[in-house]
Amino acid sequence: MSDDWGFDTAQVHAGATPDPGTGARATPIFATSSFVYESAEQAAASFLLDDLEGYGYTRMSNPTTAVAERRIARLEGGVVAVATASGQSATALSLLNLLRSGDHVVMAGQIYGGTSNLLGQRFAEIGIGLTVVPVDDHDAWRAAIRPTTRAFFAESIGNPIGAVADLEAIARIAHEDARVPFIVDNTLATPYLLRPLEHGADVVVHSTTKFLSGHGTVIGGVVVDGATFDFGAEPERWPGFHKPDAGHGSEGYWARFSPQRQAYSRRLRSTVLRDYGPAPSPFNSFLLIQGLETLSLRMRQHVANAEAVVQHLLAHPQVERVHFPTLPGTPWSATAQRLLPRGGGAIVSFDIAGGLDAGRRFVDAVRLFSHLANVGDVRSLVIHPASTTNSGQSPEQRLAAGIGPGLIRLSIGIEDAADLVADLDRAFAAALGG
Ligand SMILES: Cc1ncc(COP(=O)(O)O)c(C=O)c1O
């Protein structure tokens, strides 16, 4: 693997070689739960984490999944990636690798509803505190810090209204004021548009369900570690990295794996992934690899189509407001212009005149767009967040996230832009009702 490869080469080749046993050029699907140990000695070494080369059990690692992991680590500019069964489990594990009951997280408000449910409800049930702040209010990030704070969390491009996090500024507060890692969900941007590790993030998570696999066929997630956070500076704050873990030898993860820059990723794989268990299926990893190979091509078409749709919406009399990262007039537009020179992605939201009822008529009338709860498919998608993806939030929480009753979220696919615009116009006509 060459470190010099450009993005388009790396998305096709990084992390894969022809299969040494068969010569298979495409990465095979290793559909096996387990791998035979060479000896009792090697089996014991594998459990002690003395042998990290071989495979033991697909809940921890698998050769098909490993190709996807290496490729995504390379595309994000990270050291190690660990794949999971879903984006939700990637977010959960990225945090559970750091947190214990009594700890606290500061999170951006303009964020995917499922992440809000996970941290605001499930983590609350196990004694993990949360403060939600407007992504662009850096004083609020600073003021939310408590002695128990152990992580900052934001989305690079927020779902659904496209609020862009000023990654450098938030990373500085995380590192200098809170002394904690900054985790960034980069699902909506993809590493083709933005690489958060280059802007101060320590860890990146993705729902690979979306653009990375790209065809609406996979549920998956990944955690990518940049190995930038120093868990050795204040050991008493990070007991999980300094106390030995039962069955894994007499040293903590930091002492043992920080020289290879693998303390966070190794602990994630060998404790929280192993013990909570949300491992990806090798078949899904195969589909993810297929998707990765065309990521930049698809993203270029997604972005071009999204920009055409944005222009159409801006001129439409039934549109009250368009939400797209790079549009002027938001607190984050300057940040978006700086961080997203290749474009603002493909999630376009808008407030429809006529509110909730008009929104319902709109989603019922589309034909080419599919009305469903996903984004990042080659097909164009539409949903009404207030009654679906964000219905678990209170109206106040939704408003804080920028989600009004008439907000409609589009995920723009790679079809012909003219056909997408024609379908939207049909739905606008239906939304007028009567
Ligand atoms: C930004 C973002 N992060 C995480 C997730 C969760 O991913 P998954 O549905 O793969 O569990 C989603 C799903 O919509 C998302 O949009």
mmCIF file of N, CA and C in Angstrom, residues 188-273:
data_model
loop_
_atom_site.group_PDB
_atom_site.id
_atom_site.type_symbol
_atom_site.label_atom_id
_atom_site.label_comp_id
_atom_site.label_asym_id
_atom_site.label_seq_id
_atom_site.Cartn_x
_atom_site.Cartn_y
_atom_site.Cartn_z
ATOM 1 N N LEU A 188 -22.186 12.582 6.993
ATOM 2 C CA LEU A 188 -22.775 13.356 5.901
ATOM 3 C C LEU A 188 -21.711 13.968 4.989
ATOM 4 N N ALA A 189 -20.507 14.181 5.517
ATOM 5 C CA ALA A 189 -19.460 14.781 4.676
ATOM 6 C C ALA A 189 -18.717 13.714 3.877
ATOM 7 N N THR A 190 -18.438 12.588 4.480
ATOM 8 C CA THR A 190 -17.541 11.551 3.945
ATOM 9 C C THR A 190 -16.109 12.116 3.866
ATOM 10 N N PRO A 191 -15.111 11.240 3.903
ATOM 11 C CA PRO A 191 -13.738 11.742 3.818
ATOM 12 C C PRO A 191 -13.420 12.385 2.469
ATOM 13 N N TYR A 192 -14.267 12.181 1.469
ATOM 14 C CA TYR A 192 -14.012 12.851 0.187
ATOM 15 C C TYR A 192 -14.206 14.361 0.316
ATOM 16 N N LEU A 193 -15.187 14.771 1.124
ATOM 17 C CA LEU A 193 -15.445 16.214 1.269
ATOM 18 C C LEU A 193 -14.681 16.822 2.449
ATOM 19 N N LEU A 194 -14.437 16.037 3.496
ATOM 20 C CA LEU A 194 -13.835 16.612 4.706
ATOM 21 C C LEU A 194 -13.209 15.502 5.537
ATOM 22 N N ARG A 195 -12.006 15.775 6.063
ATOM 23 C CA ARG A 195 -11.327 14.789 6.901
ATOM 24 C C ARG A 195 -11.101 15.409 8.277
ATOM 25 N N PRO A 196 -12.009 15.141 9.211
ATOM 26 C CA PRO A 196 -11.975 15.831 10.507
ATOM 27 C C PRO A 196 -10.668 15.643 11.278
ATOM 28 N N LEU A 197 -9.975 14.521 11.077
ATOM 29 C CA LEU A 197 -8.724 14.318 11.816
ATOM 30 C C LEU A 197 -7.686 15.370 11.424
ATOM 31 N N GLU A 198 -7.828 15.931 10.220
ATOM 32 C CA GLU A 198 -6.888 16.991 9.789
ATOM 33 C C GLU A 198 -7.242 18.338 10.396
ATOM 34 N N HIS A 199 -8.384 18.400 11.095
ATOM 35 C CA HIS A 199 -8.840 19.675 11.669
ATOM 36 C C HIS A 199 -8.994 19.582 13.181
ATOM 37 N N GLY A 200 -8.314 18.643 13.806
ATOM 38 C CA GLY A 200 -8.280 18.614 15.263
ATOM 39 C C GLY A 200 -9.096 17.530 15.930
ATOM 40 N N ALA A 201 -9.975 16.841 15.189
ATOM 41 C CA ALA A 201 -10.721 15.737 15.809
ATOM 42 C C ALA A 201 -9.744 14.617 16.184
ATOM 43 N N ASP A 202 -10.090 13.863 17.231
ATOM 44 C CA ASP A 202 -9.252 12.729 17.642
ATOM 45 C C ASP A 202 -9.786 11.413 17.101
ATOM 46 N N VAL A 203 -11.106 11.339 16.995
ATOM 47 C CA VAL A 203 -11.765 10.102 16.560
ATOM 48 C C VAL A 203 -12.884 10.493 15.602
ATOM 49 N N VAL A 204 -13.048 9.699 14.534
ATOM 50 C CA VAL A 204 -14.140 9.916 13.580
ATOM 51 C C VAL A 204 -15.039 8.689 13.604
ATOM 52 N N VAL A 205 -16.344 8.912 13.588
ATOM 53 C CA VAL A 205 -17.271 7.791 13.428
ATOM 54 C C VAL A 205 -18.106 8.023 12.168
ATOM 55 N N HIS A 206 -18.596 6.917 11.624
ATOM 56 C CA HIS A 206 -19.474 6.967 10.450
ATOM 57 C C HIS A 206 -20.607 5.983 10.609
ATOM 58 N N SER A 207 -21.745 6.351 10.061
ATOM 59 C CA SER A 207 -22.705 5.351 9.644
ATOM 60 C C SER A 207 -22.299 4.986 8.221
ATOM 61 N N THR A 208 -21.725 3.784 8.032
ATOM 62 C CA THR A 208 -21.335 3.365 6.671
ATOM 63 C C THR A 208 -22.558 2.941 5.862
ATOM 64 N N THR A 209 -23.703 2.885 6.542
ATOM 65 C CA THR A 209 -24.994 2.683 5.880
ATOM 66 C C THR A 209 -25.206 3.699 4.760
ATOM 67 N N LYS A 210 -24.617 4.879 4.924
ATOM 68 C CA LYS A 210 -24.939 6.019 4.048
ATOM 69 C C LYS A 210 -23.988 6.044 2.842
ATOM 70 N N PHE A 211 -23.288 7.159 2.646
ATOM 71 C CA PHE A 211 -22.534 7.336 1.392
ATOM 72 C C PHE A 211 -21.394 6.324 1.233
ATOM 73 N N LEU A 212 -20.797 5.864 2.330
ATOM 74 C CA LEU A 212 -19.609 5.003 2.169
ATOM 75 C C LEU A 212 -19.986 3.689 1.483
ATOM 76 N N SER A 213 -21.087 3.060 1.900
ATOM 77 C CA SER A 213 -21.531 1.886 1.133
ATOM 78 C C SER A 213 -22.359 2.370 -0.059
ATOM 79 N N GLY A 214 -23.221 3.328 0.156
ATOM 80 C CA GLY A 214 -23.729 4.174 -0.912
ATOM 81 C C GLY A 214 -24.943 3.713 -1.692
ATOM 82 N N HIS A 215 -25.390 2.464 -1.519
ATOM 83 C CA HIS A 215 -26.451 1.964 -2.382
ATOM 84 C C HIS A 215 -27.696 1.531 -1.618
ATOM 85 N N GLY A 216 -27.769 1.930 -0.353
ATOM 86 C CA GLY A 216 -28.962 1.593 0.416
ATOM 87 C C GLY A 216 -29.123 0.105 0.662
ATOM 88 N N THR A 217 -27.987 -0.612 0.763
ATOM 89 C CA THR A 217 -28.069 -2.073 0.909
ATOM 90 C C THR A 217 -27.478 -2.570 2.223
ATOM 91 N N VAL A 218 -26.877 -1.699 2.995
ATOM 92 C CA VAL A 218 -26.056 -2.125 4.139
ATOM 93 C C VAL A 218 -26.424 -1.317 5.368
ATOM 94 N N ILE A 219 -26.420 -1.951 6.534
ATOM 95 C CA ILE A 219 -26.350 -1.213 7.795
ATOM 96 C C ILE A 219 -24.945 -1.458 8.343
ATOM 97 N N GLY A 220 -24.227 -0.389 8.645
ATOM 98 C CA GLY A 220 -22.864 -0.567 9.162
ATOM 99 C C GLY A 220 -22.332 0.707 9.769
ATOM 100 N N GLY A 221 -21.246 0.564 10.488
ATOM 101 C CA GLY A 221 -20.602 1.730 11.100
ATOM 102 C C GLY A 221 -19.110 1.505 11.213
ATOM 103 N N VAL A 222 -18.401 2.568 11.528
ATOM 104 C CA VAL A 222 -16.957 2.442 11.712
ATOM 105 C C VAL A 222 -16.478 3.533 12.670
ATOM 106 N N VAL A 223 -15.459 3.190 13.462
ATOM 107 C CA VAL A 223 -14.793 4.157 14.343
ATOM 108 C C VAL A 223 -13.346 4.256 13.849
ATOM 109 N N VAL A 224 -12.897 5.477 13.552
ATOM 110 C CA VAL A 224 -11.528 5.669 13.060
ATOM 111 C C VAL A 224 -10.749 6.468 14.097
ATOM 112 N N ASP A 225 -9.628 5.923 14.508
ATOM 113 C CA ASP A 225 -8.825 6.609 15.526
ATOM 114 C C ASP A 225 -7.639 7.325 14.881
ATOM 115 N N GLY A 226 -7.500 8.591 15.197
ATOM 116 C CA GLY A 226 -6.332 9.343 14.748
ATOM 117 C C GLY A 226 -5.149 9.181 15.685
ATOM 118 N N ALA A 227 -5.364 8.549 16.827
ATOM 119 C CA ALA A 227 -4.315 8.300 17.840
ATOM 120 C C ALA A 227 -3.619 9.596 18.253
ATOM 121 N N THR A 228 -4.396 10.642 18.393
ATOM 122 C CA THR A 228 -3.828 11.947 18.735
ATOM 123 C C THR A 228 -4.007 12.298 20.208
ATOM 124 N N PHE A 229 -4.950 11.642 20.886
ATOM 125 C CA PHE A 229 -5.219 12.053 22.272
ATOM 126 C C PHE A 229 -4.265 11.338 23.226
ATOM 127 N N ASP A 230 -3.720 12.124 24.156
ATOM 128 C CA ASP A 230 -2.721 11.585 25.094
ATOM 129 C C ASP A 230 -3.411 11.121 26.390
ATOM 130 N N PHE A 231 -3.742 9.838 26.439
ATOM 131 C CA PHE A 231 -4.370 9.296 27.649
ATOM 132 C C PHE A 231 -3.352 9.076 28.763
ATOM 133 N N GLY A 232 -2.082 9.338 28.441
ATOM 134 C CA GLY A 232 -1.039 9.165 29.450
ATOM 135 C C GLY A 232 -0.778 10.419 30.272
ATOM 136 N N ALA A 233 -1.305 11.584 29.809
ATOM 137 C CA ALA A 233 -0.974 12.843 30.485
ATOM 138 C C ALA A 233 -1.581 12.919 31.879
ATOM 139 N N GLU A 234 -2.811 12.411 32.024
ATOM 140 C CA GLU A 234 -3.484 12.437 33.333
ATOM 141 C C GLU A 234 -4.105 11.054 33.576
ATOM 142 N N PRO A 235 -3.293 10.096 33.930
ATOM 143 C CA PRO A 235 -3.777 8.707 33.991
ATOM 144 C C PRO A 235 -4.985 8.523 34.903
ATOM 145 N N GLU A 236 -5.078 9.307 35.966
ATOM 146 C CA GLU A 236 -6.180 9.109 36.914
ATOM 147 C C GLU A 236 -7.533 9.430 36.270
ATOM 148 N N ARG A 237 -7.525 10.208 35.174
ATOM 149 C CA ARG A 237 -8.800 10.527 34.504
ATOM 150 C C ARG A 237 -9.252 9.407 33.575
ATOM 151 N N TRP A 238 -8.365 8.461 33.242
ATOM 152 C CA TRP A 238 -8.671 7.451 32.224
ATOM 153 C C TRP A 238 -8.357 6.048 32.745
ATOM 154 N N PRO A 239 -9.078 5.611 33.792
ATOM 155 C CA PRO A 239 -8.732 4.312 34.379
ATOM 156 C C PRO A 239 -8.838 3.155 33.392
ATOM 157 N N GLY A 240 -9.760 3.271 32.433
ATOM 158 C CA GLY A 240 -9.917 2.183 31.461
ATOM 159 C C GLY A 240 -8.675 1.959 30.615
ATOM 160 N N PHE A 241 -7.825 2.969 30.519
ATOM 161 C CA PHE A 241 -6.607 2.835 29.709
ATOM 162 C C PHE A 241 -5.386 2.482 30.548
ATOM 163 N N HIS A 242 -5.562 2.491 31.878
ATOM 164 C CA HIS A 242 -4.388 2.292 32.727
ATOM 165 C C HIS A 242 -4.487 1.092 33.645
ATOM 166 N N LYS A 243 -5.710 0.632 33.920
ATOM 167 C CA LYS A 243 -5.837 -0.577 34.732
ATOM 168 C C LYS A 243 -5.764 -1.783 33.803
ATOM 169 N N PRO A 244 -5.101 -2.842 34.234
ATOM 170 C CA PRO A 244 -5.089 -4.042 33.390
ATOM 171 C C PRO A 244 -6.505 -4.598 33.240
ATOM 172 N N ASP A 245 -6.776 -5.186 32.080
ATOM 173 C CA ASP A 245 -8.097 -5.743 31.802
ATOM 174 C C ASP A 245 -8.018 -7.257 31.998
ATOM 175 N N ALA A 246 -8.987 -7.823 32.710
ATOM 176 C CA ALA A 246 -8.917 -9.258 33.034
ATOM 177 C C ALA A 246 -8.693 -10.090 31.768
ATOM 178 N N GLY A 247 -7.724 -10.957 31.798
ATOM 179 C CA GLY A 247 -7.449 -11.860 30.672
ATOM 180 C C GLY A 247 -6.529 -11.266 29.630
ATOM 181 N N HIS A 248 -6.177 -9.969 29.766
ATOM 182 C CA HIS A 248 -5.352 -9.328 28.747
ATOM 183 C C HIS A 248 -3.980 -8.934 29.286
ATOM 184 N N GLY A 249 -3.452 -9.702 30.204
ATOM 185 C CA GLY A 249 -2.108 -9.427 30.700
ATOM 186 C C GLY A 249 -2.119 -8.453 31.863
ATOM 187 N N SER A 250 -0.940 -8.069 32.299
ATOM 188 C CA SER A 250 -0.828 -7.299 33.544
ATOM 189 C C SER A 250 -0.661 -5.801 33.318
ATOM 190 N N GLU A 251 -0.632 -5.382 32.060
ATOM 191 C CA GLU A 251 -0.464 -3.962 31.780
ATOM 192 C C GLU A 251 -1.764 -3.368 31.243
ATOM 193 N N GLY A 252 -1.940 -2.039 31.409
ATOM 194 C CA GLY A 252 -3.079 -1.348 30.816
ATOM 195 C C GLY A 252 -2.854 -1.104 29.327
ATOM 196 N N TYR A 253 -3.936 -0.691 28.641
ATOM 197 C CA TYR A 253 -3.854 -0.500 27.180
ATOM 198 C C TYR A 253 -2.891 0.615 26.793
ATOM 199 N N TRP A 254 -2.834 1.662 27.629
ATOM 200 C CA TRP A 254 -1.965 2.785 27.256
ATOM 201 C C TRP A 254 -0.505 2.358 27.277
ATOM 202 N N ALA A 255 -0.096 1.715 28.361
ATOM 203 C CA ALA A 255 1.311 1.306 28.466
ATOM 204 C C ALA A 255 1.667 0.338 27.341
ATOM 205 N N ARG A 256 0.713 -0.527 27.013
ATOM 206 C CA ARG A 256 1.026 -1.596 26.088
ATOM 207 C C ARG A 256 0.926 -1.195 24.621
ATOM 208 N N PHE A 257 -0.073 -0.390 24.285
ATOM 209 C CA PHE A 257 -0.337 -0.154 22.859
ATOM 210 C C PHE A 257 -0.111 1.281 22.391
ATOM 211 N N SER A 258 0.177 2.219 23.310
ATOM 212 C CA SER A 258 0.404 3.592 22.809
ATOM 213 C C SER A 258 1.669 3.699 21.958
ATOM 214 N N PRO A 259 2.744 2.881 22.188
ATOM 215 C CA PRO A 259 3.902 3.001 21.284
ATOM 216 C C PRO A 259 3.539 2.724 19.817
ATOM 217 N N GLN A 260 2.559 1.839 19.562
ATOM 218 C CA GLN A 260 2.121 1.571 18.170
ATOM 219 C C GLN A 260 0.953 2.480 17.783
ATOM 220 N N ARG A 261 0.624 3.441 18.634
ATOM 221 C CA ARG A 261 -0.512 4.354 18.416
ATOM 222 C C ARG A 261 -1.827 3.569 18.286
ATOM 223 N N GLN A 262 -1.973 2.546 19.114
ATOM 224 C CA GLN A 262 -3.180 1.715 19.011
ATOM 225 C C GLN A 262 -3.893 1.547 20.354
ATOM 226 N N ALA A 263 -3.654 2.435 21.306
ATOM 227 C CA ALA A 263 -4.266 2.221 22.623
ATOM 228 C C ALA A 263 -5.791 2.317 22.543
ATOM 229 N N TYR A 264 -6.300 3.384 21.924
ATOM 230 C CA TYR A 264 -7.760 3.572 21.858
ATOM 231 C C TYR A 264 -8.406 2.494 20.981
ATOM 232 N N SER A 265 -7.830 2.248 19.805
ATOM 233 C CA SER A 265 -8.465 1.303 18.874
ATOM 234 C C SER A 265 -8.375 -0.131 19.381
ATOM 235 N N ARG A 266 -7.261 -0.481 20.000
ATOM 236 C CA ARG A 266 -7.120 -1.843 20.517
ATOM 237 C C ARG A 266 -8.075 -2.078 21.674
ATOM 238 N N ARG A 267 -8.178 -1.059 22.555
ATOM 239 C CA ARG A 267 -9.116 -1.211 23.666
ATOM 240 C C ARG A 267 -10.548 -1.327 23.136
ATOM 241 N N LEU A 268 -10.858 -0.517 22.111
ATOM 242 C CA LEU A 268 -12.216 -0.557 21.559
ATOM 243 C C LEU A 268 -12.539 -1.959 21.034
ATOM 244 N N ARG A 269 -11.601 -2.527 20.268
ATOM 245 C CA ARG A 269 -11.849 -3.837 19.662
ATOM 246 C C ARG A 269 -11.894 -4.956 20.711
ATOM 247 N N SER A 270 -10.963 -4.868 21.672
ATOM 248 C CA SER A 270 -10.787 -6.004 22.591
ATOM 249 C C SER A 270 -11.622 -5.902 23.861
ATOM 250 N N THR A 271 -12.303 -4.774 24.060
ATOM 251 C CA THR A 271 -13.200 -4.702 25.225
ATOM 252 C C THR A 271 -14.629 -4.388 24.781
ATOM 253 N N VAL A 272 -14.910 -3.152 24.362
ATOM 254 C CA VAL A 272 -16.316 -2.812 24.130
ATOM 255 C C VAL A 272 -16.912 -3.530 22.916
ATOM 256 N N LEU A 273 -16.156 -3.688 21.822
ATOM 257 C CA LEU A 273 -16.696 -4.453 20.688
ATOM 258 C C LEU A 273 -16.826 -5.926 21.075
#
